[in-house]
Amino acid sequence: MKISQELAGLKEETEQIIQIKKDLEEIKEIVKLEDKDLEQEIQEKISDLVLRIIKQETNVFLSGKYDKGDVILSIYAGAGGQDAQDWATMLLRMYQRYCEKRGFKAKILHQSFGEAGGPEGRIGIKTVTMEIKGKFAYGFLKKETGVHRLVRISPFSPQKLRHTSFALVEILPEISGAESEIKINPEDLRVDVFRASGPGGQYVNKRESAVRITHLLTGITVSCQNERLQGLNKEKAMKLLYSKLFQLKQKQKQKQVKEIKGERVSVEWGNQIRSYVLHPYKMVKDLRTGVETSNVESVLDGELHEFIDAEVKIANVVIARSEATKQSQRLRSLC
């Protein structure tokens, strides 16, 4: 099944490149006619072709092991109380809208809510985990990992004070047991079942269908409550666990054991990757790529393409330079 999907994907990519070449030749032939009445049509065709070429160029950069696969996205409210929980909810909506625009399918697996309060009884999110399915989903979203900072007039402040909130976004590739090099011993797992509930204790299920799995060796805990059947929730939770263990293994390979044990990135000032400012001016700025825009509302409505595409390209330029340096060093050693 997996091989068939890969072949279908490669066939689709090849057909798109062939079509781009055909359309380019067609535009050349139209230009040769030197017909002024066709200038508008030519411009439209060129604009469409440029967008398709940019899309194909971006896909070329996504060549990592899991880049073509699905994603586990988690959001954790950080410093800032109700404001931070509200900010986590805003981020959730932003990524859901981005997925809609990109053609990905997003589904919430588990979420825990804050307390009701503030205007219109708004209820924020303490944590939420979402499954995102789509071609190149992980490749596009993997660099969104980090702390996101919001500056605004707090809707929870009677004095209308300016408030800074933080939330941590975590991106992991979705890995099944069959794909993973990691082996999990059933004896190392503790499986708990509980009743899923909505905000404020509403919509409580009568059956204990939600599943929480704890990996006793590492202390990693994962949960899933979205499915109606306990078996499906357990299956989703196991995928979450494999992804978490994969992340842990990658960090160990990079010799960051100290960071894993106790120096986890703090969800507060100084560790952010992107700032969203709504007051006293409007600006979204990525602190890694330098990409910025004053159209904050559009970004919060899911228009993240400019930020994500820039990060994908920059990350691959860094990789390319690193590989070039390694090759250069090897050549010197041979000489």
PDB file of C-alpha atoms in Angstrom, residues 44-236:
ATOM      1  CA  GLU A  44      -2.378  35.587 -16.892  1.00  0.00           C
ATOM      2  CA  LYS A  45      -0.747  32.427 -18.230  1.00  0.00           C
ATOM      3  CA  ILE A  46       2.705  33.594 -17.119  1.00  0.00           C
ATOM      4  CA  SER A  47       1.453  34.450 -13.613  1.00  0.00           C
ATOM      5  CA  ASP A  48      -0.186  31.043 -13.260  1.00  0.00           C
ATOM      6  CA  LEU A  49       2.951  29.285 -14.540  1.00  0.00           C
ATOM      7  CA  VAL A  50       5.211  31.176 -12.104  1.00  0.00           C
ATOM      8  CA  LEU A  51       3.038  30.131  -9.151  1.00  0.00           C
ATOM      9  CA  ARG A  52       3.160  26.482 -10.223  1.00  0.00           C
ATOM     10  CA  ILE A  53       6.946  26.610 -10.702  1.00  0.00           C
ATOM     11  CA  ILE A  54       7.395  28.131  -7.221  1.00  0.00           C
ATOM     12  CA  LYS A  55       5.255  25.341  -5.764  1.00  0.00           C
ATOM     13  CA  GLN A  56       7.336  22.662  -7.494  1.00  0.00           C
ATOM     14  CA  GLU A  57      10.555  24.391  -6.391  1.00  0.00           C
ATOM     15  CA  THR A  58       9.405  24.336  -2.769  1.00  0.00           C
ATOM     16  CA  ASN A  59       8.527  20.624  -3.013  1.00  0.00           C
ATOM     17  CA  VAL A  60      12.076  19.896  -4.218  1.00  0.00           C
ATOM     18  CA  PHE A  61      13.404  21.244  -0.913  1.00  0.00           C
ATOM     19  CA  LEU A  62      11.267  18.762   1.054  1.00  0.00           C
ATOM     20  CA  SER A  63      13.428  15.666   0.767  1.00  0.00           C
ATOM     21  CA  GLY A  64      13.735  14.599   4.429  1.00  0.00           C
ATOM     22  CA  LYS A  65      12.811  11.090   5.546  1.00  0.00           C
ATOM     23  CA  TYR A  66       9.373  12.068   6.854  1.00  0.00           C
ATOM     24  CA  ASP A  67       8.796  15.290   4.862  1.00  0.00           C
ATOM     25  CA  LYS A  68       6.119  13.764   2.634  1.00  0.00           C
ATOM     26  CA  GLY A  69       4.215  12.322   5.586  1.00  0.00           C
ATOM     27  CA  ASP A  70       1.609  13.371   8.115  1.00  0.00           C
ATOM     28  CA  VAL A  71       2.020  15.488  11.248  1.00  0.00           C
ATOM     29  CA  ILE A  72       1.252  15.493  14.956  1.00  0.00           C
ATOM     30  CA  LEU A  73       0.869  19.148  16.013  1.00  0.00           C
ATOM     31  CA  SER A  74       0.615  20.102  19.692  1.00  0.00           C
ATOM     32  CA  ILE A  75       0.052  23.518  21.264  1.00  0.00           C
ATOM     33  CA  TYR A  76       0.794  24.284  24.926  1.00  0.00           C
ATOM     34  CA  ALA A  77      -0.337  27.514  26.594  1.00  0.00           C
ATOM     35  CA  GLY A  78       2.606  29.156  28.345  1.00  0.00           C
ATOM     36  CA  ALA A  79       3.161  32.151  30.597  1.00  0.00           C
ATOM     37  CA  GLY A  80       0.135  34.448  30.680  1.00  0.00           C
ATOM     38  CA  GLY A  81      -2.803  32.666  32.361  1.00  0.00           C
ATOM     39  CA  GLN A  82      -6.161  33.111  30.595  1.00  0.00           C
ATOM     40  CA  ASP A  83      -4.548  35.280  27.943  1.00  0.00           C
ATOM     41  CA  ALA A  84      -2.097  32.490  27.090  1.00  0.00           C
ATOM     42  CA  GLN A  85      -4.916  29.924  26.962  1.00  0.00           C
ATOM     43  CA  ASP A  86      -6.869  32.217  24.639  1.00  0.00           C
ATOM     44  CA  TRP A  87      -3.712  32.639  22.525  1.00  0.00           C
ATOM     45  CA  ALA A  88      -3.378  28.838  22.263  1.00  0.00           C
ATOM     46  CA  THR A  89      -6.967  28.742  20.960  1.00  0.00           C
ATOM     47  CA  MET A  90      -6.143  31.421  18.381  1.00  0.00           C
ATOM     48  CA  LEU A  91      -3.104  29.435  17.231  1.00  0.00           C
ATOM     49  CA  LEU A  92      -5.215  26.294  16.917  1.00  0.00           C
ATOM     50  CA  ARG A  93      -7.645  28.124  14.632  1.00  0.00           C
ATOM     51  CA  MET A  94      -4.738  29.616  12.643  1.00  0.00           C
ATOM     52  CA  TYR A  95      -3.263  26.191  11.893  1.00  0.00           C
ATOM     53  CA  GLN A  96      -6.686  24.708  11.133  1.00  0.00           C
ATOM     54  CA  ARG A  97      -7.296  27.486   8.591  1.00  0.00           C
ATOM     55  CA  TYR A  98      -3.801  27.020   7.139  1.00  0.00           C
ATOM     56  CA  CYS A  99      -4.518  23.320   6.661  1.00  0.00           C
ATOM     57  CA  GLU A 100      -7.776  24.123   4.865  1.00  0.00           C
ATOM     58  CA  LYS A 101      -5.973  26.497   2.488  1.00  0.00           C
ATOM     59  CA  ARG A 102      -3.141  24.012   1.848  1.00  0.00           C
ATOM     60  CA  GLY A 103      -5.571  21.132   1.315  1.00  0.00           C
ATOM     61  CA  PHE A 104      -4.566  19.203   4.455  1.00  0.00           C
ATOM     62  CA  LYS A 105      -7.053  17.409   6.706  1.00  0.00           C
ATOM     63  CA  ALA A 106      -6.797  18.329  10.402  1.00  0.00           C
ATOM     64  CA  LYS A 107      -8.406  16.431  13.279  1.00  0.00           C
ATOM     65  CA  ILE A 108      -8.146  17.117  17.018  1.00  0.00           C
ATOM     66  CA  LEU A 109      -7.033  14.057  18.993  1.00  0.00           C
ATOM     67  CA  HIS A 110      -6.974  15.472  22.514  1.00  0.00           C
ATOM     68  CA  GLN A 111      -7.402  18.812  24.253  1.00  0.00           C
ATOM     69  CA  SER A 112      -7.649  20.135  27.783  1.00  0.00           C
ATOM     70  CA  PHE A 113      -9.518  23.362  28.461  1.00  0.00           C
ATOM     71  CA  GLY A 114      -8.946  26.286  30.790  1.00  0.00           C
ATOM     72  CA  GLU A 115     -11.539  27.985  32.953  1.00  0.00           C
ATOM     73  CA  ALA A 116     -14.461  29.942  31.532  1.00  0.00           C
ATOM     74  CA  GLY A 117     -14.149  33.681  31.917  1.00  0.00           C
ATOM     75  CA  GLY A 118     -13.594  36.928  30.149  1.00  0.00           C
ATOM     76  CA  PRO A 119     -15.765  38.379  27.372  1.00  0.00           C
ATOM     77  CA  GLU A 120     -18.591  36.161  26.062  1.00  0.00           C
ATOM     78  CA  GLY A 121     -17.566  33.391  28.460  1.00  0.00           C
ATOM     79  CA  ARG A 122     -14.508  32.570  26.350  1.00  0.00           C
ATOM     80  CA  ILE A 123     -12.803  29.294  27.244  1.00  0.00           C
ATOM     81  CA  GLY A 124      -9.168  28.881  26.284  1.00  0.00           C
ATOM     82  CA  ILE A 125      -7.039  25.789  25.760  1.00  0.00           C
ATOM     83  CA  LYS A 126      -4.279  24.569  28.061  1.00  0.00           C
ATOM     84  CA  THR A 127      -3.055  21.918  25.613  1.00  0.00           C
ATOM     85  CA  VAL A 128      -4.276  20.487  22.321  1.00  0.00           C
ATOM     86  CA  THR A 129      -2.950  17.782  20.011  1.00  0.00           C
ATOM     87  CA  MET A 130      -4.004  17.583  16.383  1.00  0.00           C
ATOM     88  CA  GLU A 131      -3.384  15.090  13.582  1.00  0.00           C
ATOM     89  CA  ILE A 132      -2.723  16.650  10.164  1.00  0.00           C
ATOM     90  CA  LYS A 133      -2.829  14.540   7.018  1.00  0.00           C
ATOM     91  CA  GLY A 134      -1.643  15.678   3.607  1.00  0.00           C
ATOM     92  CA  LYS A 135       1.186  15.430   1.111  1.00  0.00           C
ATOM     93  CA  PHE A 136       4.324  17.125   2.496  1.00  0.00           C
ATOM     94  CA  ALA A 137       2.438  18.088   5.682  1.00  0.00           C
ATOM     95  CA  TYR A 138       5.456  17.410   7.918  1.00  0.00           C
ATOM     96  CA  GLY A 139       7.883  19.024   5.471  1.00  0.00           C
ATOM     97  CA  PHE A 140       5.943  22.273   5.458  1.00  0.00           C
ATOM     98  CA  LEU A 141       5.104  22.448   9.157  1.00  0.00           C
ATOM     99  CA  LYS A 142       8.183  21.015  10.879  1.00  0.00           C
ATOM    100  CA  LYS A 143       9.854  24.433  11.325  1.00  0.00           C
ATOM    101  CA  GLU A 144       6.818  25.815  13.169  1.00  0.00           C
ATOM    102  CA  THR A 145       8.161  24.181  16.332  1.00  0.00           C
ATOM    103  CA  GLY A 146       8.955  26.827  18.931  1.00  0.00           C
ATOM    104  CA  VAL A 147       7.501  29.575  21.094  1.00  0.00           C
ATOM    105  CA  HIS A 148       4.986  31.986  19.541  1.00  0.00           C
ATOM    106  CA  ARG A 149       4.546  35.390  21.234  1.00  0.00           C
ATOM    107  CA  LEU A 150       1.442  37.586  21.181  1.00  0.00           C
ATOM    108  CA  VAL A 151       1.237  41.255  22.229  1.00  0.00           C
ATOM    109  CA  ARG A 152      -2.256  42.828  22.462  1.00  0.00           C
ATOM    110  CA  ILE A 153      -4.763  44.664  24.639  1.00  0.00           C
ATOM    111  CA  SER A 154      -5.999  41.876  26.886  1.00  0.00           C
ATOM    112  CA  PRO A 155      -9.717  41.046  26.441  1.00  0.00           C
ATOM    113  CA  PHE A 156      -9.560  39.698  30.018  1.00  0.00           C
ATOM    114  CA  SER A 157      -8.322  42.969  31.554  1.00  0.00           C
ATOM    115  CA  PRO A 158     -11.002  45.350  32.906  1.00  0.00           C
ATOM    116  CA  GLN A 159      -8.408  48.162  32.663  1.00  0.00           C
ATOM    117  CA  LYS A 160      -7.699  47.288  28.991  1.00  0.00           C
ATOM    118  CA  LEU A 161      -4.013  46.752  29.691  1.00  0.00           C
ATOM    119  CA  ARG A 162      -1.505  45.521  27.145  1.00  0.00           C
ATOM    120  CA  HIS A 163      -0.510  41.903  27.727  1.00  0.00           C
ATOM    121  CA  THR A 164       2.153  39.558  26.357  1.00  0.00           C
ATOM    122  CA  SER A 165       1.266  35.871  26.006  1.00  0.00           C
ATOM    123  CA  PHE A 166       3.254  32.805  24.961  1.00  0.00           C
ATOM    124  CA  ALA A 167       2.419  29.391  23.558  1.00  0.00           C
ATOM    125  CA  LEU A 168       4.658  26.501  22.542  1.00  0.00           C
ATOM    126  CA  VAL A 169       4.026  24.727  19.234  1.00  0.00           C
ATOM    127  CA  GLU A 170       5.472  21.228  18.825  1.00  0.00           C
ATOM    128  CA  ILE A 171       5.597  19.461  15.448  1.00  0.00           C
ATOM    129  CA  LEU A 172       6.306  15.735  15.120  1.00  0.00           C
ATOM    130  CA  PRO A 173       6.091  13.334  12.161  1.00  0.00           C
ATOM    131  CA  GLU A 174       3.322  10.752  12.487  1.00  0.00           C
ATOM    132  CA  ILE A 175       5.046   7.374  12.758  1.00  0.00           C
ATOM    133  CA  SER A 176       3.373   3.986  12.971  1.00  0.00           C
ATOM    134  CA  GLY A 177       4.898   0.957  14.651  1.00  0.00           C
ATOM    135  CA  ALA A 178       5.635  -0.653  11.279  1.00  0.00           C
ATOM    136  CA  GLU A 179       7.625   2.405  10.095  1.00  0.00           C
ATOM    137  CA  SER A 180       9.515   3.040  13.309  1.00  0.00           C
ATOM    138  CA  GLU A 181      12.934   1.678  14.211  1.00  0.00           C
ATOM    139  CA  ILE A 182      11.859   1.999  17.836  1.00  0.00           C
ATOM    140  CA  LYS A 183      10.580  -1.127  19.564  1.00  0.00           C
ATOM    141  CA  ILE A 184       8.085  -0.776  22.398  1.00  0.00           C
ATOM    142  CA  ASN A 185       7.679  -3.549  24.960  1.00  0.00           C
ATOM    143  CA  PRO A 186       4.007  -3.841  26.034  1.00  0.00           C
ATOM    144  CA  GLU A 187       5.241  -4.416  29.599  1.00  0.00           C
ATOM    145  CA  ASP A 188       6.688  -0.880  29.578  1.00  0.00           C
ATOM    146  CA  LEU A 189       3.267   0.686  29.011  1.00  0.00           C
ATOM    147  CA  ARG A 190       0.513   1.725  31.401  1.00  0.00           C
ATOM    148  CA  VAL A 191      -2.829   2.165  29.669  1.00  0.00           C
ATOM    149  CA  ASP A 192      -5.596   4.144  31.400  1.00  0.00           C
ATOM    150  CA  VAL A 193      -9.101   4.755  30.085  1.00  0.00           C
ATOM    151  CA  PHE A 194     -11.328   7.687  31.031  1.00  0.00           C
ATOM    152  CA  ARG A 195     -14.369   9.619  29.918  1.00  0.00           C
ATOM    153  CA  ALA A 196     -13.710  12.345  27.374  1.00  0.00           C
ATOM    154  CA  SER A 197     -15.214  15.733  28.173  1.00  0.00           C
ATOM    155  CA  GLY A 198     -15.612  19.146  26.614  1.00  0.00           C
ATOM    156  CA  PRO A 199     -14.969  22.614  28.049  1.00  0.00           C
ATOM    157  CA  GLY A 200     -16.289  23.177  31.547  1.00  0.00           C
ATOM    158  CA  GLY A 201     -17.199  19.509  31.956  1.00  0.00           C
ATOM    159  CA  GLN A 202     -19.892  19.656  29.289  1.00  0.00           C
ATOM    160  CA  TYR A 203     -20.604  16.909  26.763  1.00  0.00           C
ATOM    161  CA  VAL A 204     -19.224  14.175  29.011  1.00  0.00           C
ATOM    162  CA  ASN A 205     -19.324  10.761  27.392  1.00  0.00           C
ATOM    163  CA  LYS A 206     -21.131   7.986  29.226  1.00  0.00           C
ATOM    164  CA  ARG A 207     -18.494   5.448  28.157  1.00  0.00           C
ATOM    165  CA  GLU A 208     -14.804   5.449  29.034  1.00  0.00           C
ATOM    166  CA  SER A 209     -13.548   5.600  25.453  1.00  0.00           C
ATOM    167  CA  ALA A 210     -10.632   8.026  25.902  1.00  0.00           C
ATOM    168  CA  VAL A 211      -7.178   6.472  26.296  1.00  0.00           C
ATOM    169  CA  ARG A 212      -4.038   7.652  28.086  1.00  0.00           C
ATOM    170  CA  ILE A 213      -0.773   5.726  27.589  1.00  0.00           C
ATOM    171  CA  THR A 214       2.291   6.214  29.775  1.00  0.00           C
ATOM    172  CA  HIS A 215       5.694   4.917  28.656  1.00  0.00           C
ATOM    173  CA  LEU A 216       7.171   3.858  31.994  1.00  0.00           C
ATOM    174  CA  LEU A 217      10.823   3.960  30.876  1.00  0.00           C
ATOM    175  CA  THR A 218      10.757   7.601  29.774  1.00  0.00           C
ATOM    176  CA  GLY A 219       7.698   8.984  31.580  1.00  0.00           C
ATOM    177  CA  ILE A 220       6.216  10.155  28.267  1.00  0.00           C
ATOM    178  CA  THR A 221       2.405  10.361  28.396  1.00  0.00           C
ATOM    179  CA  VAL A 222       0.075  10.601  25.399  1.00  0.00           C
ATOM    180  CA  SER A 223      -3.726  10.761  25.159  1.00  0.00           C
ATOM    181  CA  CYS A 224      -6.455  10.512  22.543  1.00  0.00           C
ATOM    182  CA  GLN A 225     -10.153  11.126  23.127  1.00  0.00           C
ATOM    183  CA  ASN A 226     -11.574  12.137  19.755  1.00  0.00           C
ATOM    184  CA  GLU A 227     -12.670   8.708  18.468  1.00  0.00           C
ATOM    185  CA  ARG A 228     -15.842   7.060  19.783  1.00  0.00           C
ATOM    186  CA  LEU A 229     -14.253   3.614  20.023  1.00  0.00           C
ATOM    187  CA  GLN A 230     -11.625   2.887  22.660  1.00  0.00           C
ATOM    188  CA  GLY A 231      -9.612   0.755  20.210  1.00  0.00           C
ATOM    189  CA  LEU A 232      -9.264   3.604  17.712  1.00  0.00           C
ATOM    190  CA  ASN A 233      -8.222   6.025  20.456  1.00  0.00           C
ATOM    191  CA  LYS A 234      -5.558   3.558  21.576  1.00  0.00           C
ATOM    192  CA  GLU A 235      -4.284   3.197  18.016  1.00  0.00           C
ATOM    193  CA  LYS A 236      -3.978   6.987  17.634  1.00  0.00           C
TER     194      LYS A 236
END
